[in-house]
Coordinates of C-alpha atoms and ligand atoms in Angstrom, one line a residue:
X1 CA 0.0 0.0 0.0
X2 CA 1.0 3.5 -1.0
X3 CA 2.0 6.0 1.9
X4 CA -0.2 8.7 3.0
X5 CA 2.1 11.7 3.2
X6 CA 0.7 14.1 7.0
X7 CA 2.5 17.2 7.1
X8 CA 2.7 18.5 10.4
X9 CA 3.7 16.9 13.6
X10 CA 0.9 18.6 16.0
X11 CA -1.9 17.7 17.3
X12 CA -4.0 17.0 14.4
X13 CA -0.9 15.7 12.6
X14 CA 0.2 13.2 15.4
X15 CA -3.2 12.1 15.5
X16 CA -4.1 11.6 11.7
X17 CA -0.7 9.5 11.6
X18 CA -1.9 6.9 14.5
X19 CA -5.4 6.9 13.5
X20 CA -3.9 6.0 9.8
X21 CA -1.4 3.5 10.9
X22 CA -4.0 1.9 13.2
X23 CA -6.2 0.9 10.0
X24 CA -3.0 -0.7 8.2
X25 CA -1.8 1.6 6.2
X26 CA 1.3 3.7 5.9
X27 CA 2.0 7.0 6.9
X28 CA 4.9 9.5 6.4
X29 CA 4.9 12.4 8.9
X30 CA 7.0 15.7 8.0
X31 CA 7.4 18.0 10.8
X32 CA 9.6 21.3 10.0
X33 CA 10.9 21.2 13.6
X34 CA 13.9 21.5 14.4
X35 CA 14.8 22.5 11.3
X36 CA 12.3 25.7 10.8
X37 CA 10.7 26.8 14.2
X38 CA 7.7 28.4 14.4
X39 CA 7.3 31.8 16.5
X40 CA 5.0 29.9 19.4
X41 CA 7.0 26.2 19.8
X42 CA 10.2 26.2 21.7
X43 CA 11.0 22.4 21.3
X44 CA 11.1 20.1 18.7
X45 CA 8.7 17.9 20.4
X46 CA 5.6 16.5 18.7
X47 CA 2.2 17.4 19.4
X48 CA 3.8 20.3 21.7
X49 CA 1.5 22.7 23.6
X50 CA 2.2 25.8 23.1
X51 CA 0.3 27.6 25.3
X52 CA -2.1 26.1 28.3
X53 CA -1.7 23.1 29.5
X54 CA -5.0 22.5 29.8
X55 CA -7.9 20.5 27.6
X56 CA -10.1 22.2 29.2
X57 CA -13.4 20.7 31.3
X58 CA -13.3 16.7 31.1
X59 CA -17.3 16.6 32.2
X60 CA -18.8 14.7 29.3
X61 CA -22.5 15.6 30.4
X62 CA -21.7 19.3 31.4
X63 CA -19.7 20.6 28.8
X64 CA -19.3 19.6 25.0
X65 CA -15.2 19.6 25.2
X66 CA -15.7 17.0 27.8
X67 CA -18.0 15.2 25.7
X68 CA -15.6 15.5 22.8
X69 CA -13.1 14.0 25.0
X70 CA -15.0 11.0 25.8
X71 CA -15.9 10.8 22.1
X72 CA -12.1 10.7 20.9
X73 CA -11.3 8.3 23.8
X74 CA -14.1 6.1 22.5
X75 CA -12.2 6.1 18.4
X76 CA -9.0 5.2 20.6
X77 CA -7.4 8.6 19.8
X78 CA -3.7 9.2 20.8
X79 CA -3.7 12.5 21.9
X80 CA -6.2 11.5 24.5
X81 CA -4.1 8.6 25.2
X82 CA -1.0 10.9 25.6
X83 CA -3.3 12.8 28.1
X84 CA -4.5 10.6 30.2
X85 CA -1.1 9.2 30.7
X86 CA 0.3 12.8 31.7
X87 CA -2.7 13.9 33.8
X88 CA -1.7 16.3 36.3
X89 CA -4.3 17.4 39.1
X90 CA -6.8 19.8 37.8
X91 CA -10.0 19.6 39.5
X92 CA -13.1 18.6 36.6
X93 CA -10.2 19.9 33.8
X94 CA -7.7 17.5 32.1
X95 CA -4.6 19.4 32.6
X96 CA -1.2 17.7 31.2
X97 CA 2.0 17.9 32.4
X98 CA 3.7 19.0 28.8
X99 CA 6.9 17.4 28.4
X100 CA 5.5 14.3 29.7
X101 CA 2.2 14.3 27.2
X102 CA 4.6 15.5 24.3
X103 CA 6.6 12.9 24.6
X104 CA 4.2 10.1 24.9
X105 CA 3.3 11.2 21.5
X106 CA 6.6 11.0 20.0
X107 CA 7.1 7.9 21.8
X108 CA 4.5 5.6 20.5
X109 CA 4.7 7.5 16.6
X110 CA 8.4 6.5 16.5
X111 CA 7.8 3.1 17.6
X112 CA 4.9 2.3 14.9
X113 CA 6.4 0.3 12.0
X114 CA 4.0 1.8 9.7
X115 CA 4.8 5.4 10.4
X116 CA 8.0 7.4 8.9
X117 CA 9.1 10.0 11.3
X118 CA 10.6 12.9 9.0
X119 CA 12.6 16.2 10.1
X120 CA 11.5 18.7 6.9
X121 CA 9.6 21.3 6.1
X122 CA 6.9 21.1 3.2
X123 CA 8.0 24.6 1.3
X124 CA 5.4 24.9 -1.4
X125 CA 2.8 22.5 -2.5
X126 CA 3.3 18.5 -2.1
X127 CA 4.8 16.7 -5.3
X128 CA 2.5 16.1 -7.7
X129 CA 3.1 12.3 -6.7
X130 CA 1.5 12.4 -3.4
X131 CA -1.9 11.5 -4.2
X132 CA -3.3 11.3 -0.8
X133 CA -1.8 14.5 1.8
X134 CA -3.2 15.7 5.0
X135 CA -2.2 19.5 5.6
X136 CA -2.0 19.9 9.5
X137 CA 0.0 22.8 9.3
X138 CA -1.4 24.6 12.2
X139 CA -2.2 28.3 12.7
X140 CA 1.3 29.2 12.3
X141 CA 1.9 27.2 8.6
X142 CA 5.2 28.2 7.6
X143 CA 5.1 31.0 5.0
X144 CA 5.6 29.6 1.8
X145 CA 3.4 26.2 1.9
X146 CA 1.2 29.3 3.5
X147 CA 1.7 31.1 0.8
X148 CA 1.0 28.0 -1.8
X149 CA -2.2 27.3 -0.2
X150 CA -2.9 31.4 -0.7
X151 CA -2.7 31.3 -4.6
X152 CA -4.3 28.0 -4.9
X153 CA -7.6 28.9 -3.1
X154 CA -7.6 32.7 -3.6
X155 CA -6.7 36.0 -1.7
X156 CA -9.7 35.8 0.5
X157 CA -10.3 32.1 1.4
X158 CA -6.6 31.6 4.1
X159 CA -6.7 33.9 6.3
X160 CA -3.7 34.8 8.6
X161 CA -5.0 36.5 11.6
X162 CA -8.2 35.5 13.0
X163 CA -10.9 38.7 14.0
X164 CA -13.8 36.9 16.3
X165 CA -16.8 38.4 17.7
X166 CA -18.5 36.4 20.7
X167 CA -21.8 34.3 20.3
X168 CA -24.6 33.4 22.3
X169 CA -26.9 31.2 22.6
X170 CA -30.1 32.2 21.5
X171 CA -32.2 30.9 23.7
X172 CA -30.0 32.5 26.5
X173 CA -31.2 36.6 25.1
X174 CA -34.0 38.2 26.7
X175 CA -36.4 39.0 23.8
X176 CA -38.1 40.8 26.4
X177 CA -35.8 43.6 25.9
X178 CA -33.9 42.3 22.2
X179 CA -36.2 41.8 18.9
X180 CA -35.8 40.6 15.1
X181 CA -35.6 42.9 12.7
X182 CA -32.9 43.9 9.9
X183 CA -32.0 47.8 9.1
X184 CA -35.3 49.4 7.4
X185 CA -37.3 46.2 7.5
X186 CA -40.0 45.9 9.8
X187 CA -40.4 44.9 13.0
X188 CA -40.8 40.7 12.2
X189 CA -44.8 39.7 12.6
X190 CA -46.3 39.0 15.9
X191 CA -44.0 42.0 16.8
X192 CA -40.8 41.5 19.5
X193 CA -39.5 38.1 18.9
X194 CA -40.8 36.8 15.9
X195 CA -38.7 36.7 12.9
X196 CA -39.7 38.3 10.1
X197 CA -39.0 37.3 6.0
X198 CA -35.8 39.4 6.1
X199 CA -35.2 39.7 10.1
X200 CA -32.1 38.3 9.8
X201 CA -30.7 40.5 13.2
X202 CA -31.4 40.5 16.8
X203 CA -31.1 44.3 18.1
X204 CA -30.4 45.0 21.8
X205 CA -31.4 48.7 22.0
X206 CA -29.4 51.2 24.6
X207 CA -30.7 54.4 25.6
X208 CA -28.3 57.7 25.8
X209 CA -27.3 57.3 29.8
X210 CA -26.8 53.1 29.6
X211 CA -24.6 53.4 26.4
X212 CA -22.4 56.0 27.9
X213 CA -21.9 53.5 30.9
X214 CA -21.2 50.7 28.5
X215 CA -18.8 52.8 26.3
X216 CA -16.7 54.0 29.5
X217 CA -17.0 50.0 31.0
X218 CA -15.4 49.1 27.2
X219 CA -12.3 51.9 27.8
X220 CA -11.8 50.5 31.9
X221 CA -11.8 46.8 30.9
X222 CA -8.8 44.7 31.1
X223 CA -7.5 44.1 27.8
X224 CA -5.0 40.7 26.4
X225 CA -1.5 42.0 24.9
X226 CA -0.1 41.0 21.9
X227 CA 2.1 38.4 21.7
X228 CA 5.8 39.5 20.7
X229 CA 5.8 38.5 17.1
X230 CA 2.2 38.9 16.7
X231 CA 2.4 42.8 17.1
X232 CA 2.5 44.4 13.3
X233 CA -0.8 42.4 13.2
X234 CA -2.8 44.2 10.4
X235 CA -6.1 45.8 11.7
X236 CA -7.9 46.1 9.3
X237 CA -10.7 49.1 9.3
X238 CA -13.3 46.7 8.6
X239 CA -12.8 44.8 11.6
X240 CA -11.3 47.2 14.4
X241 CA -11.5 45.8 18.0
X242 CA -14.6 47.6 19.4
X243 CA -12.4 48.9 22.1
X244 CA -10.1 50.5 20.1
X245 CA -12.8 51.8 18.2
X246 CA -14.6 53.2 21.6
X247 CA -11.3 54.8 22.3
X248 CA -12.0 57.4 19.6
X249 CA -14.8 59.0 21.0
X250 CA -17.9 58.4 22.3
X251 CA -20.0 58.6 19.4
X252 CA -17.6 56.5 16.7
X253 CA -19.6 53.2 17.7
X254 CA -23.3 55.0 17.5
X255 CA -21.8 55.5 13.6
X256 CA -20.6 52.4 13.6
X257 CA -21.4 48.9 14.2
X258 CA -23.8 50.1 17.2
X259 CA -25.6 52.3 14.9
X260 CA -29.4 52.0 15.3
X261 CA -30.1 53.8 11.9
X262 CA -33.4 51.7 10.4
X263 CA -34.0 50.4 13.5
X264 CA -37.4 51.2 15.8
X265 CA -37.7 49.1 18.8
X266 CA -41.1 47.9 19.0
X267 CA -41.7 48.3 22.9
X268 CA -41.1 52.4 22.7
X269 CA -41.9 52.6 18.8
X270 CA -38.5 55.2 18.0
X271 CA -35.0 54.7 17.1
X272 CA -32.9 53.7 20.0
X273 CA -29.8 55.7 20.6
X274 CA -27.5 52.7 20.0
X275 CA -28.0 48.8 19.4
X276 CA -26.1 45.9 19.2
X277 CA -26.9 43.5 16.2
X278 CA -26.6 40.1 16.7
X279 CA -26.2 38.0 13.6
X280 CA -27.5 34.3 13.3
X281 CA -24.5 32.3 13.0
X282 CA -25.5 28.4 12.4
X283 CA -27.9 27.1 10.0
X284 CA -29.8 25.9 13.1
X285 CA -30.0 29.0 14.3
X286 CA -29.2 28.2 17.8
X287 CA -25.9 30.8 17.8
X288 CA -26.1 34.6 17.0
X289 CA -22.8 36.4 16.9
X290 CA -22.4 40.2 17.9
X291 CA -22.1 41.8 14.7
X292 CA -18.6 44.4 14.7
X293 CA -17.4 43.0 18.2
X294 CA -14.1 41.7 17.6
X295 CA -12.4 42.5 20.8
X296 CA -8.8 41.6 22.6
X297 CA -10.5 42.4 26.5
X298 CA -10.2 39.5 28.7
X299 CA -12.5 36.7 28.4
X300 CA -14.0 37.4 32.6
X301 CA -13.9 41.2 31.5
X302 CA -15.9 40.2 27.9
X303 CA -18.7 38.6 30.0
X304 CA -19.2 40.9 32.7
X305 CA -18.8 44.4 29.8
X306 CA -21.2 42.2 27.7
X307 CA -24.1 41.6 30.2
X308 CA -24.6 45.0 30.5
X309 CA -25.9 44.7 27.3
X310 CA -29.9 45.0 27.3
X311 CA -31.2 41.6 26.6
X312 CA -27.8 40.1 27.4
X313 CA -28.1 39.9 30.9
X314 CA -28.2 36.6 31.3
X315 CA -25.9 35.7 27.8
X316 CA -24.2 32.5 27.7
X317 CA -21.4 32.7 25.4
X318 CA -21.1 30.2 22.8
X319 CA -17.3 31.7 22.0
X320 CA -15.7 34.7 23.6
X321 CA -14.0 37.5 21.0
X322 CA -10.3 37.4 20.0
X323 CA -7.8 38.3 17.9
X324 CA -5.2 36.3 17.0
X325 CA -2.5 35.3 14.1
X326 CA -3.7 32.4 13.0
X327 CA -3.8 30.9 9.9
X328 CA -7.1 29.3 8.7
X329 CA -9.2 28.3 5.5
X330 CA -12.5 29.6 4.8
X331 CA -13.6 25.5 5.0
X332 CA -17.2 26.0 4.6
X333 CA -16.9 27.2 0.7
X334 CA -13.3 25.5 -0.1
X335 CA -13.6 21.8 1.7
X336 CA -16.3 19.0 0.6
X337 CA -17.3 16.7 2.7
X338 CA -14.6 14.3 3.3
X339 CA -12.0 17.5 4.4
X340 CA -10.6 17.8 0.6
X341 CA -10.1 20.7 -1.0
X342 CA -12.3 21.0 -3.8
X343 CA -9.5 22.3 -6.2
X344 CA -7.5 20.0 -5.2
X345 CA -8.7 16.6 -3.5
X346 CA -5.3 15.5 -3.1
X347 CA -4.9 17.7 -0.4
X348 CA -7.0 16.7 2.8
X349 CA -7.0 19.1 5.7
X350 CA -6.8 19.1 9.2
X351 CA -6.5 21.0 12.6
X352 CA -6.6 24.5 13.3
X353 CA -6.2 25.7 9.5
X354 CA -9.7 24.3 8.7
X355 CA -11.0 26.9 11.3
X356 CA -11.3 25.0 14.2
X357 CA -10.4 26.4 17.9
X358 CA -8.1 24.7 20.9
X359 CA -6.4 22.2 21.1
X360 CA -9.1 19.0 21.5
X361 CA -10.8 20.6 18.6
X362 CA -8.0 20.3 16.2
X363 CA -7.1 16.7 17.5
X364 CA -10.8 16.1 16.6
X365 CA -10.6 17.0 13.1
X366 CA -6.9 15.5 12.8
X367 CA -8.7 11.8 13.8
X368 CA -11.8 12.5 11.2
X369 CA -9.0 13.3 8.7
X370 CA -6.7 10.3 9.3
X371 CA -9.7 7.8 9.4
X372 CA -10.7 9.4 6.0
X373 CA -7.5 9.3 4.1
X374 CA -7.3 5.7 5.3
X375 CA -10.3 4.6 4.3
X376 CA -9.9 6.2 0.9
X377 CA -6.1 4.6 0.5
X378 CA -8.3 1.4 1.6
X379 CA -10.6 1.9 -1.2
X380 CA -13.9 2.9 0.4
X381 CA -15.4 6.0 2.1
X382 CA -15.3 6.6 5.8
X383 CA -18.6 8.6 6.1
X384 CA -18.9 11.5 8.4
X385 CA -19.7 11.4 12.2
X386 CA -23.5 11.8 13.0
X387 CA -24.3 16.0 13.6
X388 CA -25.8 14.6 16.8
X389 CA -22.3 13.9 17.9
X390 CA -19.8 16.6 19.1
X391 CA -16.9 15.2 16.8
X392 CA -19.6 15.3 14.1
X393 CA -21.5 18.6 15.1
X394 CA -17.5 20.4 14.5
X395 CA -17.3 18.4 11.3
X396 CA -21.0 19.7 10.1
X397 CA -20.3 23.4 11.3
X398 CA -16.7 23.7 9.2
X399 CA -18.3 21.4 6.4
X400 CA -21.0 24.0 4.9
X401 CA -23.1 24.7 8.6
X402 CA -21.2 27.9 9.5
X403 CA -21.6 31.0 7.3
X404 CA -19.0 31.0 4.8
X405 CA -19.3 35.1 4.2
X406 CA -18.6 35.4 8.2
X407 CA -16.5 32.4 8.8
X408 CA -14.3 32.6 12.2
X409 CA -12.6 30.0 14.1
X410 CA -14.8 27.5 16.0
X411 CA -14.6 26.0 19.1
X412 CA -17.2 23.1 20.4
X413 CA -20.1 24.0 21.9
X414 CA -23.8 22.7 22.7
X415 CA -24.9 24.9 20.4
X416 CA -23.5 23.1 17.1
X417 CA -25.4 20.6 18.0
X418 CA -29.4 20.2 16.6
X419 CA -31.6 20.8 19.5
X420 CA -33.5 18.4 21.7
X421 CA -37.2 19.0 21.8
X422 CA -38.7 22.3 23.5
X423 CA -40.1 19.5 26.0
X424 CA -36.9 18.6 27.5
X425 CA -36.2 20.6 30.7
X426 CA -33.0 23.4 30.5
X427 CA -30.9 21.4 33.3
X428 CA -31.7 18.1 31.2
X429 CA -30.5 19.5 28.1
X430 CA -26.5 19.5 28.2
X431 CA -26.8 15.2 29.3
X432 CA -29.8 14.7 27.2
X433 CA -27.3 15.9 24.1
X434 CA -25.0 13.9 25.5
X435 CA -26.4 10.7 25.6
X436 CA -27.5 11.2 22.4
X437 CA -24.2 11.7 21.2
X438 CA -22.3 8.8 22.7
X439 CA -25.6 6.4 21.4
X440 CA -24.7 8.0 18.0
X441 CA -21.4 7.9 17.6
X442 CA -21.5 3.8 19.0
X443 CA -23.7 3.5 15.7
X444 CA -21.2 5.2 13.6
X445 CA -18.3 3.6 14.9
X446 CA -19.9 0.1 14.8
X447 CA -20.5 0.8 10.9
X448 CA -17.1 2.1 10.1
X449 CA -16.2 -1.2 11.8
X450 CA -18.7 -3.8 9.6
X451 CA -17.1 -1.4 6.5
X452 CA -13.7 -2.3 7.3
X453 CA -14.5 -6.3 8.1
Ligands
FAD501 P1 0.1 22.7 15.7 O1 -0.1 22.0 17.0 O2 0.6 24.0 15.6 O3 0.9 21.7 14.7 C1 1.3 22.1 13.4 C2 2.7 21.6 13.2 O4 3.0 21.8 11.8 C3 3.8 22.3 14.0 O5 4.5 21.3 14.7 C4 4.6 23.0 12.9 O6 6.0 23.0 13.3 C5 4.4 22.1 11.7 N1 4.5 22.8 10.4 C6 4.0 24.1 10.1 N2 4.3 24.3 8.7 C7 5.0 23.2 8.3 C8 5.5 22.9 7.0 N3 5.4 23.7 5.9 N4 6.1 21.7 6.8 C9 6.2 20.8 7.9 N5 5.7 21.1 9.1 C10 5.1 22.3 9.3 N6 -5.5 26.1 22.0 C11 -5.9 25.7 23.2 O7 -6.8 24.8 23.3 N7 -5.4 26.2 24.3 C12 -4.4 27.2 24.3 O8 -4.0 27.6 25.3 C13 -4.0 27.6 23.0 N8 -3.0 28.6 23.0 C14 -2.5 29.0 21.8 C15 -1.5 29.9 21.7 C16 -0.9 30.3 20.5 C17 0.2 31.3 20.5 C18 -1.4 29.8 19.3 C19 -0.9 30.2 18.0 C20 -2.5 28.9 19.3 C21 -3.0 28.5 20.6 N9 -4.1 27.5 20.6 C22 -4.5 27.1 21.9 C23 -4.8 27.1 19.4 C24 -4.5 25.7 18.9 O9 -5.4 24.8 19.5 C25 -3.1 25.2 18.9 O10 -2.4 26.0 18.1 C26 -3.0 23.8 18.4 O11 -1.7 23.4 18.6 C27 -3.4 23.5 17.0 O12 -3.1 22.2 16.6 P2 -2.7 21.8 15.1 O13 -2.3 20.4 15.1 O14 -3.7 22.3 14.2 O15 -1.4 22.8 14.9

């Protein structure tokens, strides 16, 4: 059998590479490190962290990482493995003791017979040769396979420095105080709360005195510095922190994203002085994100700023704002179905550069990307995880669910996943989805099984 060629020795690479070998097949695994570093790695380790130690919550009912966890334990992933194995104490959270989980990883990938360990960065496109490539680059992909990737799939669709605006749940905003309705359109029928043909926006509406509070809490708040080598980040005009934006003057947001023009809030029946416009950000509609709020404040000082916001009160956030380098393809328009580039199905992608966020998230799609080049090197299709699951409801969301127009990096959440009945209690929900989710994924994994017998 013909090798797979993974480039990158991450977490989404180290993963494909086991979850590739373990069907049969051969793998060959370039990492650039040592030889070309990267501005966030200091070792030459595989699967290095370069940040947190942490994998975040490890509660499989409460939270979806956990469940994702349990899901990537369940399709005997390494990482997880690797984890496990270096657990340090963390309360509900898998923390990792670094060196030790790095080189677990790099243990068990040399010793497999079936994968080629080798040292060398991928400068350009693969050889024409390679018929079957994953691209686990990362969000730091070294500039000219960056580059390669750039003028393959157009200026717009790899971006290098992410701009993200928090979402919320829907079902967490107080349409009470919030309602549907798009610039000039009216209000949606039924009045607050329905949504209209063309009501495409929730508006939370501020009077003069609460904006002015909110504007001065946006200039006090805590705000996350730069990294070193991330500082001649571009801003672009289009998509300005709010805070820096605040900083020119009180009025700048009122003309800008917070500006209610076209607007009339249906409980007073005039303009408001200022709104925030929440834009639906799923095709199941259960995420909105806050139109123009790109931000670098803390992530405690983002949720307390943002609840002042009327009708966020009581906002749980899907994903809190950021700005980052990162490198990362606009995967809803350029990948099908299987993670292959539609101009290109050679190339298969996986990790952080097909707009997925942390760490578990790119292990998650590094696994669905080895299983798929295997099985297609095998000579039949592994299909996609069910939506219902969390490995499947990341898969769906960078697959064609998110809005390609607005796409941002993803992290996993409850709300990628398609809702449990009205009927099902709130504190029900998060273990109803769950169960749900491990019963799914049992089914999947049982076919992908009988497929390969
Ligand atoms: P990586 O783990 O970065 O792996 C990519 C690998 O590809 C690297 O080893 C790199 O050397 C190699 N490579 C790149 N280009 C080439 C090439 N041309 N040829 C050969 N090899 C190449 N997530 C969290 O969950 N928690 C955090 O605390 C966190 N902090 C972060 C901090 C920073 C500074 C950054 C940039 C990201 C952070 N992330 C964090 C986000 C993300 O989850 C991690 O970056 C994660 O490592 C991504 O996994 P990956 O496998 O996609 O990429």
């Amino acid at each position: 059998i013909r090798p797979i060629h993974v480039i990158g020795g991450g977490l989404a690479g180290s993963e494909a590479a086991w979850q590739i070998a373990g069907a049969g097949v051969p793998v060959v695994l370039h990492e650039m490190r040592p030889v070309r570093k990267t501005d966030a790695h200091q070792g030459e380790g595989l699967a290095e962290l370069v940040c947190s130690n942490s994998f975040r919550s490890d509660d499989p009912e409460g939270n979806a990482v956990g469940l994702l966890h349990e899901e990537l334990r369940r399709c005997d992933s390494l990482i997880m493995r690797a984890a496990d194995v270096a657990k340090v104490p963390a309360g509900g959270a898998l923390a990792v003791d670094r060196d030790v989980f790095s080189a677990e990883v790099q243990k068990v990938i040399e010793a497999h017979p079936l994968i080629e360990l080798r040292r060398e960065e991928i400068a350009g496109l693969p050889p024409a040769e390679w018929d079957n490539v994953i691209v686990a680059t990362g969000p730091l992909t070294s500039p000219p396979l960056a580059d390669a990737v750039r003028a393959l799939t157009g200026e717009q669709s790899l971006a290098f420095f992410d701009a993200i605006a928090p979402i919320v749940h829907r079902d967490s905003i107080d349409m009470d105080k919030a309602w549907f309705q798009s610039r000039y359109d009216k209000v949606g029928p039924g009045g607050a709360g329905e949504q209209g043909e063309g009501a495409d926006y929730i508006n939370c509406p501020f009077e003069k005195p609460n904006y002015l509070e909110f504007h001065a809490a946006l200039l006090a708040a805590e705000k996350t510095e730069f990294k070193d080598w991330e500082k001649n980040t571009p801003y672009f005009e289009g998509c300005l922190p709010i805070e820096v934006m605040a900083e020119r003057g009180p009025r700048t947001l009122t003309f800008g994203p917070m500006k209610p023009v076209g607007l009339t809030d249906p409980r007073t029946g005039r303009k408001p002085y200022a709104v925030v416009q929440l834009r639906q950000d799923n095709k199941l509609g259960t995420l909105f994100n806050m139109v123009g709020f790109q931000t670098k404040m803390k992530y405690a000082e983002q949720t307390r700023v943002f609840r002042m916001i009327p009708g966020l009160e009581n906002a749980q956030f899907a994903r809190l704002g950021g700005i980052h380098r990162n490198t990362f393809l606009n995967s809803p328009k350029l990948l099908d179905s299987q993670l292959r580039l539609k101009a290109m199905p050679s190339l298969r992608f996986a990790g952080q550069v097909t707009g997925v966020e942390g760490y578990v998230e790119s292990t998650a799609i590094g696994l669905l990307a080895g299983r798929m080049a295997a099985a297609q090197r095998l000579g039949s299709e592994q299909p996609a995880p069910p939506p219902t699951t969390a490995l499947g409801a990341l898969h769906t969301h960078i697959t064609g669910g998110a809005d390609a127009k607005h796409f941002q990096p993803m992290n996993v959440n409850f709300g990628l996943f398609p809702p449990l009945g009205t009927d099902v209690p709130r504190n029900e929900r998060k273990p109803g989805l769950s169960r749900r989710a491990l019963r799914d994924l049992a089914t999947w994994l049982n076919g992908a099984t009988a497929a390969a017998a």
